[in-house]
Coordinates of C-alpha atoms in Angstrom, one line a residue:
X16 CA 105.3 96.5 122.7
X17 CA 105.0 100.1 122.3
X18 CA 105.3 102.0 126.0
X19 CA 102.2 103.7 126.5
X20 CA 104.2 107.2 126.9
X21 CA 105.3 106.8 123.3
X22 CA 101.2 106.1 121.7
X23 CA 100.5 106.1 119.6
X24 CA 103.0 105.0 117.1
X25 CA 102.4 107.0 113.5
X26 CA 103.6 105.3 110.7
X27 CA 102.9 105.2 106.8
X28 CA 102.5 102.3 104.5
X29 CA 102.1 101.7 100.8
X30 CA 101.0 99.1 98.3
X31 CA 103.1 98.2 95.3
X32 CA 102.6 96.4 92.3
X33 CA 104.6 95.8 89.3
X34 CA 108.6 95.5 88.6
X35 CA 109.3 97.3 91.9
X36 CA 108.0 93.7 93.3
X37 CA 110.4 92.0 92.0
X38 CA 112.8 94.2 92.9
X39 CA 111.7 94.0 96.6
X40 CA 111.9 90.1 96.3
X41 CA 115.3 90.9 95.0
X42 CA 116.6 92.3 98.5
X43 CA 114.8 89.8 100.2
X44 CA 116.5 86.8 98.6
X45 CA 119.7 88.3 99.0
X46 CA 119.5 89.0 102.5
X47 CA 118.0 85.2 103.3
X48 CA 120.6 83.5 101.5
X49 CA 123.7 85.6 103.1
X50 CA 121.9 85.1 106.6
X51 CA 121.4 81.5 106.2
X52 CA 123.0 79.9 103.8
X53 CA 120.0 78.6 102.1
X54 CA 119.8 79.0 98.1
X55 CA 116.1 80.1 97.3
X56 CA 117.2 81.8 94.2
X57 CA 114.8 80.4 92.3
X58 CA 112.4 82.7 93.7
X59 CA 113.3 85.1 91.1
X60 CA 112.5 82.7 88.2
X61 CA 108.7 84.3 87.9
X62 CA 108.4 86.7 85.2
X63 CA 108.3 90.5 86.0
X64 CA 104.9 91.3 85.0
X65 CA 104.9 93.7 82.3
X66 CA 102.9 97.1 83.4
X67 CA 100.4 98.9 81.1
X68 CA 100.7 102.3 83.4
X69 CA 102.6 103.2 86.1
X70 CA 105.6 105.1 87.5
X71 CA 109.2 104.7 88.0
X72 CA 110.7 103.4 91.2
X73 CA 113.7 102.1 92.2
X74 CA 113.9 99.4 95.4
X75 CA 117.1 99.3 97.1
X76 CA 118.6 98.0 100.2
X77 CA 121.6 99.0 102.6
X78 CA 123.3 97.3 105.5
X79 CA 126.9 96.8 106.5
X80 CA 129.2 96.3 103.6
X81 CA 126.5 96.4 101.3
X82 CA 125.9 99.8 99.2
X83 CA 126.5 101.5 102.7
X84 CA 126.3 105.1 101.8
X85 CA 123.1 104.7 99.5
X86 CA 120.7 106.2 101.9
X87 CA 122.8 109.7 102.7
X88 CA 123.9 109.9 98.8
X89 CA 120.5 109.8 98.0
X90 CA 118.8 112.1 100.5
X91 CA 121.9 114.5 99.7
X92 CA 121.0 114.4 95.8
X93 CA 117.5 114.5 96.3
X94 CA 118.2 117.9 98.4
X95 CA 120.7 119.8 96.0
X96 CA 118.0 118.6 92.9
X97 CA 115.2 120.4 95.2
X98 CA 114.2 123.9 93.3
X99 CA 111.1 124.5 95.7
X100 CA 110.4 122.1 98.8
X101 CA 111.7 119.3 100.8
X102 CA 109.9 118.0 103.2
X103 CA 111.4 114.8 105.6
X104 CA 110.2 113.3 108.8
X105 CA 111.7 110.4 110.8
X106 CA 112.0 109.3 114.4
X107 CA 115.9 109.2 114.6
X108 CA 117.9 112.5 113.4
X109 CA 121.8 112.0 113.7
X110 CA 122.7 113.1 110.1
X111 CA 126.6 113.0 109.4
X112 CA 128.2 115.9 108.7
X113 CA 128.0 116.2 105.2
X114 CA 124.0 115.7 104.8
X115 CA 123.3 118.3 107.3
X116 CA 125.4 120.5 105.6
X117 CA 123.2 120.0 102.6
X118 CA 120.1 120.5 104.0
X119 CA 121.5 123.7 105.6
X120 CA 122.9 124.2 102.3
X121 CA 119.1 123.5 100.4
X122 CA 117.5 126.4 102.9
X123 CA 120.4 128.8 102.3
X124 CA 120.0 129.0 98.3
X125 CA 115.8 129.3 99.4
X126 CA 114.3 125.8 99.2
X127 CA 111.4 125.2 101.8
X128 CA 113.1 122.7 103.7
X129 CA 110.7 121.2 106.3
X130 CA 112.3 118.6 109.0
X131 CA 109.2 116.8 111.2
X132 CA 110.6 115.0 114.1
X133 CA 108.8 113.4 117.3
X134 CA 108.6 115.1 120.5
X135 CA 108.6 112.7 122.1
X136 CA 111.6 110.0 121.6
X137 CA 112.0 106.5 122.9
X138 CA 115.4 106.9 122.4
X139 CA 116.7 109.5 124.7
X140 CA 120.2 109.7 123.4
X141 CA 119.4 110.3 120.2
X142 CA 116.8 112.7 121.4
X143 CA 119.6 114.9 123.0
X144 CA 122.6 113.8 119.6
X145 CA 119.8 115.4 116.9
X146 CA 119.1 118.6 118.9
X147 CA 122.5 119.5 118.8
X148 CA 122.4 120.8 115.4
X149 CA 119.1 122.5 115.7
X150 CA 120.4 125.8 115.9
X151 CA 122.5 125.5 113.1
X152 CA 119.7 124.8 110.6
X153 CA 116.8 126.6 111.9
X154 CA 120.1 129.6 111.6
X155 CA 119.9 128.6 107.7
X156 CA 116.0 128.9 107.6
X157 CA 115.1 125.1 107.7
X158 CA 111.7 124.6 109.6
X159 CA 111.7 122.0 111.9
X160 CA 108.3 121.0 113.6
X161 CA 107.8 118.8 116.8
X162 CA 105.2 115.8 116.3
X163 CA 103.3 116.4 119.5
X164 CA 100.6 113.3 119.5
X165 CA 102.9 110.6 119.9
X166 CA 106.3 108.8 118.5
X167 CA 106.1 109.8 114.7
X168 CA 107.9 107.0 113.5
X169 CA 106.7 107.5 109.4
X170 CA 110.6 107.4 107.7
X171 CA 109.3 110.3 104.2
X172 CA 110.8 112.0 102.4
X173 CA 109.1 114.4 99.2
X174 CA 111.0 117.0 97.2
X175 CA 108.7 119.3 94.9
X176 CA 106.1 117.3 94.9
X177 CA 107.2 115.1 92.2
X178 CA 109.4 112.7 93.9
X179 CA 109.2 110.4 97.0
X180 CA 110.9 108.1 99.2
X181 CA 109.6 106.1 101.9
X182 CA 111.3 102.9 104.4
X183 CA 112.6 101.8 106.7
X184 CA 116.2 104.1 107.3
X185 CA 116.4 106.8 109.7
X186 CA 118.8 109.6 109.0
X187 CA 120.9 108.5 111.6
X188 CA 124.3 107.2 111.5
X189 CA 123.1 103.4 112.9
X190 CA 121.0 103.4 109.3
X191 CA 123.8 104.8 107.3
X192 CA 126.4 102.1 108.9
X193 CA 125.1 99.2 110.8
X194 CA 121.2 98.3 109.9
X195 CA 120.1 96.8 107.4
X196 CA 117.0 98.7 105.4
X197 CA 115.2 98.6 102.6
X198 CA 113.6 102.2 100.9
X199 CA 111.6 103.0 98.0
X200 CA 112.3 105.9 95.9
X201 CA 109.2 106.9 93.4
X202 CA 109.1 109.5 90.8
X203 CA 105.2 110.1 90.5
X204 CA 103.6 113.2 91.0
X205 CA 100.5 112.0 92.4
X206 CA 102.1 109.3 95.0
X207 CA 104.6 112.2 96.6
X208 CA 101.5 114.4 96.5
X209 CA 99.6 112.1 98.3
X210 CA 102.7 111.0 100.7
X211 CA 102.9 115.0 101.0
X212 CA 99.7 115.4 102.2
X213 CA 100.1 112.8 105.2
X214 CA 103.1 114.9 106.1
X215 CA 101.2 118.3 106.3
X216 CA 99.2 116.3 108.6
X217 CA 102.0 115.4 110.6
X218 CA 103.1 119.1 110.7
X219 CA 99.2 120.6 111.8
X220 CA 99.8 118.3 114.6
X221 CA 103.4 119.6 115.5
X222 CA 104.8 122.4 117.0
X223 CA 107.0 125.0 115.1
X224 CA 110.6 125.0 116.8
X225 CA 111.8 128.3 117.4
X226 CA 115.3 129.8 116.7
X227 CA 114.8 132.4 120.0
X228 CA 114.4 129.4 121.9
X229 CA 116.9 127.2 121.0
X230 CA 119.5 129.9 121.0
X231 CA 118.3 130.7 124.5
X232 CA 119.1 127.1 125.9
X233 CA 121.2 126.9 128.9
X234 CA 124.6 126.2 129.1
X235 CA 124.5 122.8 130.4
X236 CA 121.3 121.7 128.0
X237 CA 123.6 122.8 125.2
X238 CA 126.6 120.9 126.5
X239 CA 124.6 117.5 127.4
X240 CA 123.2 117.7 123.5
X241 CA 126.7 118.4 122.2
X242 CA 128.2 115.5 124.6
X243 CA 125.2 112.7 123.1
X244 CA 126.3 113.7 119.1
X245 CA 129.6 113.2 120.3
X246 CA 128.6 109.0 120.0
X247 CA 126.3 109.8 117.3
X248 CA 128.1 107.1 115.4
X249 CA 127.0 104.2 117.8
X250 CA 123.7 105.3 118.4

């Protein structure tokens, strides 16, 4: 149940048709018969329905041992491809290393990189572990916007309005290494436009973060952030 402190909880959701299906089924069928043991390959027997229109998109999952680094390498080419905007939200922000560095790396050669992130966490570890390297991107002109309404909890990502991705991993280190997730990448200009709008919507009801303030933190609040990235890993 979602605490009341949290409400409400803002997600996003899309309908798929086509190959992609089958690609989804894919994941599924993998994951069921390495969990259990149970051979329900047949599943994928059906014919992939041949589409008159549509877009390309690619389904694909990650978990441990299995295409573990898919979600950062893909954020981290979708960034350095950017020529004018990013835009990401998620609840959980513990990037490694090398995929903040390429957002910080995005806003430093002048892409409009826009983070969304909840105000309000129900994790309060990672709360503290993503605010540690605040001041570090808002240094390199990233814009990072608190979601004031409740636990924004919608995992986007658009880049230039063309391309999209949307699922289930956070960019934190517990997607990247332990969970299991499944994410959608589309390259259709008039789904990321549409998946951009519900994340301008997301931003009018944010607050702007600002680089005075976090550089004016105290001492301690800086220390306790740095001390929760320290276990980023496990979080």
């Amino acid at each position: 149940a979602i605490k009341p402190r949290f409400a409400p909880w803002v997600d996003i959701m899309a309908r798929i048709e086509g190959p992609v299906v089958w690609q989804t089924q894919r994941l599924f069928v993998a994951d069921w018969m390495a969990q259990t043991g149970e051979d329900i390959a047949a599943v994928l027997d059906a014919p992939v329905p041949v589409m008159q229109a549509g877009f390309p998109a690619l389904a694909f999952g990650t978990g441990p041992g299995i295409s573990a680094n898919a979600i950062p390498d893909v954020v981290t080419l979708a960034l350095a491809a950017a020529l004018r905007e990013v835009v990401i939200s998620t609840p959980y922000f513990v990037p490694t290393l090398a995929l903040a560095e390429q957002i910080r790396s995005a806003a430093l050669r002048g892409v409009a990189v826009i983070l969304i992130l909840p105000a309000r966490n129900d994790s309060r570890f990672v709360a503290l572990a993503s605010r540690s390297g605040w001041a570090s991107l808002l240094r390199a002109g990233v814009a990072i916007h608190e979601y004031r309404p409740g636990l924004l909890h919608a995992k986007t990502l658009t880049v230039d309005g063309a391309l999209a991705m949307i699922g289930s991993a956070n960019l934190d280190r517990r997607s990247f290494d332990l969970n299991f997730e499944n994410n959608l990448l589309i390259a259709d200009p008039l789904t990321a436009a549409a998946i951009r709008a519900r994340q301008m919507t997301y931003v009018a009801d944010s607050s702007t973060v600002r680089r005075a303030e976090v550089e004016g933190w105290s001492l301690l609040r800086r220390l306790m952030h740095d001390l929760a990235a320290t276990i980023s890993p496990v979080l």
